[in-house]
PDB file of C-alpha atoms and ligand atoms in Angstrom:
ATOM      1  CA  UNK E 806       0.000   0.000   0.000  1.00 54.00           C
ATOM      2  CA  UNK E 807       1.177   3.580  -0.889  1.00 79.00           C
ATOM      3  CA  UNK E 808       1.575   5.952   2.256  1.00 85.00           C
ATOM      4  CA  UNK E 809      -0.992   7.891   0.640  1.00 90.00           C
ATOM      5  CA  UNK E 810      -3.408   5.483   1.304  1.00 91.00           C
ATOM      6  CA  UNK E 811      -1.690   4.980   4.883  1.00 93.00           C
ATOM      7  CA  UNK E 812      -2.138   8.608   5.237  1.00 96.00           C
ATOM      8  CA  UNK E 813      -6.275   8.803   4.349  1.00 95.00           C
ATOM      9  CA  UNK E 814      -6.308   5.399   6.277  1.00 95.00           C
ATOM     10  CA  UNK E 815      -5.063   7.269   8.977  1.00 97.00           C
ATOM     11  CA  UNK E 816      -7.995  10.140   8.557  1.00 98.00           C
ATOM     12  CA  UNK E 817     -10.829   7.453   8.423  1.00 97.00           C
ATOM     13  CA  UNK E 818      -9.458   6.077  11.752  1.00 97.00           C
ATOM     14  CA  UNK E 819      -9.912   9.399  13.351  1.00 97.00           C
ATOM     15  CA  UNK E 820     -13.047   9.556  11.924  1.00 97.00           C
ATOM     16  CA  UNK E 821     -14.058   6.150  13.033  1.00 97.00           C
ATOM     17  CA  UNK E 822     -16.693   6.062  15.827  1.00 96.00           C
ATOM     18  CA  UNK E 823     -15.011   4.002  17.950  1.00 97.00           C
ATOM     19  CA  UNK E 824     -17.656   3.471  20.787  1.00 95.00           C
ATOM     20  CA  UNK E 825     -17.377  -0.253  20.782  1.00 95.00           C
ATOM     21  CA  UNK E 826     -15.718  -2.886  18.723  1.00 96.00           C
ATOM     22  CA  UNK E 827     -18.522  -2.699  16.374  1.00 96.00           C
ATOM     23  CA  UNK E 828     -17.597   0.662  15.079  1.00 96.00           C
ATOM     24  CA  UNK E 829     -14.223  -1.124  14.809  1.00 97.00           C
ATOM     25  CA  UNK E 830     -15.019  -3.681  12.857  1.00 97.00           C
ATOM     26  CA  UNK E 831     -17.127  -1.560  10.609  1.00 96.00           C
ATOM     27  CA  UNK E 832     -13.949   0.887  10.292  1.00 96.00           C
ATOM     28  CA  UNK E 833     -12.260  -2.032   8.857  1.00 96.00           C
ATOM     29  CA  UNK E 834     -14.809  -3.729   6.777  1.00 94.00           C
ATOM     30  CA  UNK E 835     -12.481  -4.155   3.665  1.00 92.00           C
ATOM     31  CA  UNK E 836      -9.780  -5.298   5.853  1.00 93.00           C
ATOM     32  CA  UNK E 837     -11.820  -8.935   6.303  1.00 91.00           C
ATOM     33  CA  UNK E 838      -9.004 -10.566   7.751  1.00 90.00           C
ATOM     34  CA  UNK E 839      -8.457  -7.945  10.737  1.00 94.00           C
ATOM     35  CA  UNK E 840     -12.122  -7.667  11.383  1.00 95.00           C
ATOM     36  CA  UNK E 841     -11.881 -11.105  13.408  1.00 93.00           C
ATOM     37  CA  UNK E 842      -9.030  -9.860  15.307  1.00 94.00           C
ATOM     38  CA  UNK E 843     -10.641  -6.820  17.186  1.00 96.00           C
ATOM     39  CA  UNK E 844     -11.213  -6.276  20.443  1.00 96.00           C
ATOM     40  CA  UNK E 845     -12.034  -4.150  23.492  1.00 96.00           C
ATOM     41  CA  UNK E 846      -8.963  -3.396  23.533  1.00 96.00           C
ATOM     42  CA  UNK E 847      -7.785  -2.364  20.136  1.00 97.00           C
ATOM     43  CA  UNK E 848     -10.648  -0.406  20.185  1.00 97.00           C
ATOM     44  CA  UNK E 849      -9.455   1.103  23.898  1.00 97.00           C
ATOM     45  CA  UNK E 850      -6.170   1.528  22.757  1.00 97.00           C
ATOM     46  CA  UNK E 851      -7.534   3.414  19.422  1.00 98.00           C
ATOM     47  CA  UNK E 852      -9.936   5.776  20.794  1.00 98.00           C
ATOM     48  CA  UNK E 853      -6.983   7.359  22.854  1.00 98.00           C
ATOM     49  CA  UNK E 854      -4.625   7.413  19.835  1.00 98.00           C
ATOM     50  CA  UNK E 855      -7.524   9.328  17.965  1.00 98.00           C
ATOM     51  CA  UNK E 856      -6.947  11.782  21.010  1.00 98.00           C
ATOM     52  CA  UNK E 857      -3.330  11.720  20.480  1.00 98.00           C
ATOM     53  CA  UNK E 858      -3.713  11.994  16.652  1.00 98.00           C
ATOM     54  CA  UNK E 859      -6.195  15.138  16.114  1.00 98.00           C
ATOM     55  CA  UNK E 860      -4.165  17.594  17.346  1.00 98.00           C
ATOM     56  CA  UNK E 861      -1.812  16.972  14.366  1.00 98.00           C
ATOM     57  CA  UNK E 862      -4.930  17.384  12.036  1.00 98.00           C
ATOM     58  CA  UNK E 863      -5.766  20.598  13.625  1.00 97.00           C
ATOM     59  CA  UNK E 864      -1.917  21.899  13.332  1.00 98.00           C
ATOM     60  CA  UNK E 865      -1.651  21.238  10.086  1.00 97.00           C
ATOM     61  CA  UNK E 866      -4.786  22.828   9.373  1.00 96.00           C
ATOM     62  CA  UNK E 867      -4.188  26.054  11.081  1.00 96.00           C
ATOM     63  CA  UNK E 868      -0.378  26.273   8.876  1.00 95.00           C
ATOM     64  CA  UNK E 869       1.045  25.773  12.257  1.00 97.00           C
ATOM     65  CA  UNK E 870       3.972  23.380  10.097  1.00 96.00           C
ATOM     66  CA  UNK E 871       6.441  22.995  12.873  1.00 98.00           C
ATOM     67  CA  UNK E 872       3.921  21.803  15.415  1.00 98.00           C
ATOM     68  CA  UNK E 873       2.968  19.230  12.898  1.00 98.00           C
ATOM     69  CA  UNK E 874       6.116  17.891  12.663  1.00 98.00           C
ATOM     70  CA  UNK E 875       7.192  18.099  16.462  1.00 98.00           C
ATOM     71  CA  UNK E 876       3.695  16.440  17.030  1.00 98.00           C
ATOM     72  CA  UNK E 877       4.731  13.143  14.398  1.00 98.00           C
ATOM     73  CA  UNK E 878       7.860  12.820  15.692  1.00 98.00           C
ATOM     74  CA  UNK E 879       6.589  12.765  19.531  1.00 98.00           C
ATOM     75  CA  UNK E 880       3.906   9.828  18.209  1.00 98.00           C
ATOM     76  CA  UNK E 881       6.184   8.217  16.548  1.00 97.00           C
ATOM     77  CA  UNK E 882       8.528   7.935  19.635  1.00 97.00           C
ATOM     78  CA  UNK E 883       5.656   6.980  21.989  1.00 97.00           C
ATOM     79  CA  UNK E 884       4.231   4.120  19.461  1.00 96.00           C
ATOM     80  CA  UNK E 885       7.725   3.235  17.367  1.00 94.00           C
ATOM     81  CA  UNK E 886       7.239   2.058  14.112  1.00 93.00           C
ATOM     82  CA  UNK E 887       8.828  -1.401  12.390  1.00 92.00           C
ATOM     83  CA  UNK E 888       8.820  -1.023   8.569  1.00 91.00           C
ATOM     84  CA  UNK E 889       8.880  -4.001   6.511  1.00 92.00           C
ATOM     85  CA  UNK E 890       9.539  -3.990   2.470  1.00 94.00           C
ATOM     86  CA  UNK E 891       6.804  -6.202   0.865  1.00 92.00           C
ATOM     87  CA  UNK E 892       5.589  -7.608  -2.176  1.00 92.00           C
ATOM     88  CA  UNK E 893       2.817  -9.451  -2.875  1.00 91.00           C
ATOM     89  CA  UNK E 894      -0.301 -10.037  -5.477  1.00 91.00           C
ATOM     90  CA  UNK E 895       1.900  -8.467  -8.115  1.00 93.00           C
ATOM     91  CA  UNK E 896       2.472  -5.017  -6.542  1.00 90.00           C
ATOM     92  CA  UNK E 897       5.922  -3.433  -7.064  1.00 91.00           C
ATOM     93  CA  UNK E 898       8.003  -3.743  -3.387  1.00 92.00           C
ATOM     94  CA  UNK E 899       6.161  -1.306  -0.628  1.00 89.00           C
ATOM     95  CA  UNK E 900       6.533  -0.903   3.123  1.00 88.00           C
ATOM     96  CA  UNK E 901       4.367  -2.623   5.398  1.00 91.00           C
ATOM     97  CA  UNK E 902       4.221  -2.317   9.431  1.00 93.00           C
ATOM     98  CA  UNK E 903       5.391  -5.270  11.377  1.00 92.00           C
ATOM     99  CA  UNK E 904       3.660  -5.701  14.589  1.00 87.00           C
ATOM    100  CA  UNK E 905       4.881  -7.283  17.705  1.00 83.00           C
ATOM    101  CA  UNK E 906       2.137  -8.018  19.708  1.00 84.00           C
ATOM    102  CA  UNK E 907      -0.167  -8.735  16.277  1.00 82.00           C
ATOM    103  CA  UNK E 908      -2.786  -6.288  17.921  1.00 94.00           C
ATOM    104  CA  UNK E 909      -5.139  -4.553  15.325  1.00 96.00           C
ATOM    105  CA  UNK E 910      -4.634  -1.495  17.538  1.00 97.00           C
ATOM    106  CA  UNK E 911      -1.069  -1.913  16.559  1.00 96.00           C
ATOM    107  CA  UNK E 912      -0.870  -2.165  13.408  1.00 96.00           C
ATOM    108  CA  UNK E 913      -3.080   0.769  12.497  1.00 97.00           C
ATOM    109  CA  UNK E 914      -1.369   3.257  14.653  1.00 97.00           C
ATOM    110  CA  UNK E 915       1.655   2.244  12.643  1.00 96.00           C
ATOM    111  CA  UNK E 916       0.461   2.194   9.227  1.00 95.00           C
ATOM    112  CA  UNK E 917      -1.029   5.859  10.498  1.00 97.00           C
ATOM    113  CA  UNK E 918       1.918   7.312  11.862  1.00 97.00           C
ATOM    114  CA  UNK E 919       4.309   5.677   8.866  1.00 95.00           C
ATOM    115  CA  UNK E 920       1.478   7.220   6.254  1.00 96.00           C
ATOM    116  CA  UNK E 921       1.764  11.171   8.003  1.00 97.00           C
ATOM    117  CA  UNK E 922       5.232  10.796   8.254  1.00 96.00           C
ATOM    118  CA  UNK E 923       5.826  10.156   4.500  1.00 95.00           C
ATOM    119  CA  UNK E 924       2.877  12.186   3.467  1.00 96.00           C
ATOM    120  CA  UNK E 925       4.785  15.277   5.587  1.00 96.00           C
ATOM    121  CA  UNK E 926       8.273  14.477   4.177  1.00 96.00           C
ATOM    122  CA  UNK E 927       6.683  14.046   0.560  1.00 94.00           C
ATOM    123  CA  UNK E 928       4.118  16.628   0.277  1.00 94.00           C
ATOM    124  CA  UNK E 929       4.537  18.958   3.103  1.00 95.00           C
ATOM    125  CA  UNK E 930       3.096  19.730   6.263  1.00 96.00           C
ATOM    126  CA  UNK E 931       0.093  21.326   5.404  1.00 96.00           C
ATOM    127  CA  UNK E 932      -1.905  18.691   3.656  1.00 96.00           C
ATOM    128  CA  UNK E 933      -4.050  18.108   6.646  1.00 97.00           C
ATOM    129  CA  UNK E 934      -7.275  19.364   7.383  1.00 97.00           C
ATOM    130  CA  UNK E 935     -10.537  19.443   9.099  1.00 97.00           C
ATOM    131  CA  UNK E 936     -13.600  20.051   7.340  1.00 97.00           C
ATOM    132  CA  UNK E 937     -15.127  23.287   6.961  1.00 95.00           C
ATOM    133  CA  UNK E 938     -18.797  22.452   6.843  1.00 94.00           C
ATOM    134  CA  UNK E 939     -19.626  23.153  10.274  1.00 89.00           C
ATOM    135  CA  UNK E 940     -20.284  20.951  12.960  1.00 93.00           C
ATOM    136  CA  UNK E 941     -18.669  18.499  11.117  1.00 96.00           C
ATOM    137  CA  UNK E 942     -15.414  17.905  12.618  1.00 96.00           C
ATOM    138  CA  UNK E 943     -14.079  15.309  10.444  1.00 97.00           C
ATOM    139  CA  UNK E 944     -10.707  15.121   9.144  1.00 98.00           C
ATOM    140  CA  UNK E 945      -9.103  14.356   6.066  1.00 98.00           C
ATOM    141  CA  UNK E 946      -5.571  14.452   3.576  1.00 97.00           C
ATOM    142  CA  UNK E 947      -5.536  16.977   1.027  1.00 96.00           C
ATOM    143  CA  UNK E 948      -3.979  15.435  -2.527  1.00 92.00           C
ATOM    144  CA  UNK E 949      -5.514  17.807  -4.531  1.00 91.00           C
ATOM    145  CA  UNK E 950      -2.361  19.468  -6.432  1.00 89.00           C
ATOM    146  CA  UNK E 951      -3.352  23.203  -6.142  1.00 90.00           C
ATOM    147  CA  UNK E 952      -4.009  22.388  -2.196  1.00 91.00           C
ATOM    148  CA  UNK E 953      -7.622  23.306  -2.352  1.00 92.00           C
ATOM    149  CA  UNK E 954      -9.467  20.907  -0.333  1.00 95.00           C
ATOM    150  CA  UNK E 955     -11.761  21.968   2.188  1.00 95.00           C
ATOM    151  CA  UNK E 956     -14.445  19.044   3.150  1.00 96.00           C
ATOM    152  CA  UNK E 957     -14.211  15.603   4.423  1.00 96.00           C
ATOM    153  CA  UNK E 958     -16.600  14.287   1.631  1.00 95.00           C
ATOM    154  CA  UNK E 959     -18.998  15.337  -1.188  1.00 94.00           C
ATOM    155  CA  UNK E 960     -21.903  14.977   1.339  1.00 94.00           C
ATOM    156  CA  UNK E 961     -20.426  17.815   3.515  1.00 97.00           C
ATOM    157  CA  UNK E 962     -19.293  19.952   0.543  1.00 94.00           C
ATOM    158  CA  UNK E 963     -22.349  19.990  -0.969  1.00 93.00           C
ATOM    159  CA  UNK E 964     -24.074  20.819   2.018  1.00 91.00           C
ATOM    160  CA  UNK E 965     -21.741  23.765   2.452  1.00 90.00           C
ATOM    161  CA  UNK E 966     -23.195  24.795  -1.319  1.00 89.00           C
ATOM    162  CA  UNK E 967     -26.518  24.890  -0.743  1.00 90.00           C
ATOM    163  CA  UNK E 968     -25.905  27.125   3.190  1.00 87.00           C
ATOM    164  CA  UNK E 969     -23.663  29.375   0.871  1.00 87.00           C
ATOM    165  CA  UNK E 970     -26.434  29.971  -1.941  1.00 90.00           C
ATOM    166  CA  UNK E 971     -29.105  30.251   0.890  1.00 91.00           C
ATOM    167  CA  UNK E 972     -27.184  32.990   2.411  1.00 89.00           C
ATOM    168  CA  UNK E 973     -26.434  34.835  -0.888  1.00 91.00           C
ATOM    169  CA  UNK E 974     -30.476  34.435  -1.714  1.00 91.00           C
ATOM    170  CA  UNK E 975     -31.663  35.862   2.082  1.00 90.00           C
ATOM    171  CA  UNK E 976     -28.561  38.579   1.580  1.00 89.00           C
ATOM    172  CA  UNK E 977     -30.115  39.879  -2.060  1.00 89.00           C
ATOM    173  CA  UNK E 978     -33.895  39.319  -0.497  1.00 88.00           C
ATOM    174  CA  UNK E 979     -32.733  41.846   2.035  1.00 86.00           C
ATOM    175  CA  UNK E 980     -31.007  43.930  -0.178  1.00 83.00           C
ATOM    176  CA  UNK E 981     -33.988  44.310  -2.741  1.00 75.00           C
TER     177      UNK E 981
HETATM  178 ZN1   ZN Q2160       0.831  -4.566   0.698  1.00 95.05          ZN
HETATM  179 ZN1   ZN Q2161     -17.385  17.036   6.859  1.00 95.05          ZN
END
């Protein structure tokens, strides 16, 4: 898997309601093989990386580049990473995380951490956001190449359309 993928992996576990093991599973519903793994406490352990892990959204999405980076490197020292070159199913040679323990919980804070951590180094620092459509507070990776994402999907873009053109319609109501 590319680390772009590790990186919006690492967005859709943030914005992963993580109440239970449920939401877990659900989270990783095209992951088949982990979705027997989870437990209470992969999901435990998750729900306080997601605590750990916004900040470095927010950062990112405020410009605030060095924070972004000190933030990474402070994760990455309090869960350290294992790379591991793979290849498999025909895909040219990419890095995988090796896990200790084997813990779902694990291995997803690692793929996350190794995705940002390229994504930064590749990209910049600034290619993280959270969405603008109010009260969403969902985050995502911007890939766009003129940097112009704003939303965490289409739903919540679109929805951000039609407030704007209501607003512009009730502003030239008043007007007239
Ligand atoms: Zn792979
Ligand atoms: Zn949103």
């Amino acid at each position: 898997m590319d680390f772009i993928r590790y990186a919006e992996r690492s967005a859709a576990l943030l914005n992963a309601g993580l109440a239970d093991v449920d939401g877990l599973r659900a989270h990783l519903a095209d992951r088949e093989w982990l979705v027997e793994q989870c437990t209470d406490r992969d999901c435990m352990l998750l729900r306080k990386f997601q605590r750990e892990l916004r900040p470095v959204f927010e950062a990112s999405a405020a410009d605030r580049t060095a924070e972004v980076v000190e933030a990474l490197n402070e994760l990455m020292v309090r869960h350290p990473i294992t790379p591991r070159i793979a290849g498999h199913d025909g895909h040219p040679l990419h890095m995988h995380v090796a896990t200790k323990s084997q813990s779902v919980a694990e291995l997803l804070v690692g793929e996350s951490l190794l995705g940002l951590a390229n994504l930064v180094c590749d990209l910049g620092p600034s290619r993280l956001g959270v969405c603008a459509a109010s009260p969403c507070t969902n985050v995502y990776v911007d890939t766009s190449p003129n940097q112009s994402r704003r939303y965490c999907s289409d739903r919540c873009s679109s929805r951000a359309n039609v407030a704007a053109y209501r607003a512009r319609q009730k502003a030239t109501a008043a007007a007239s």
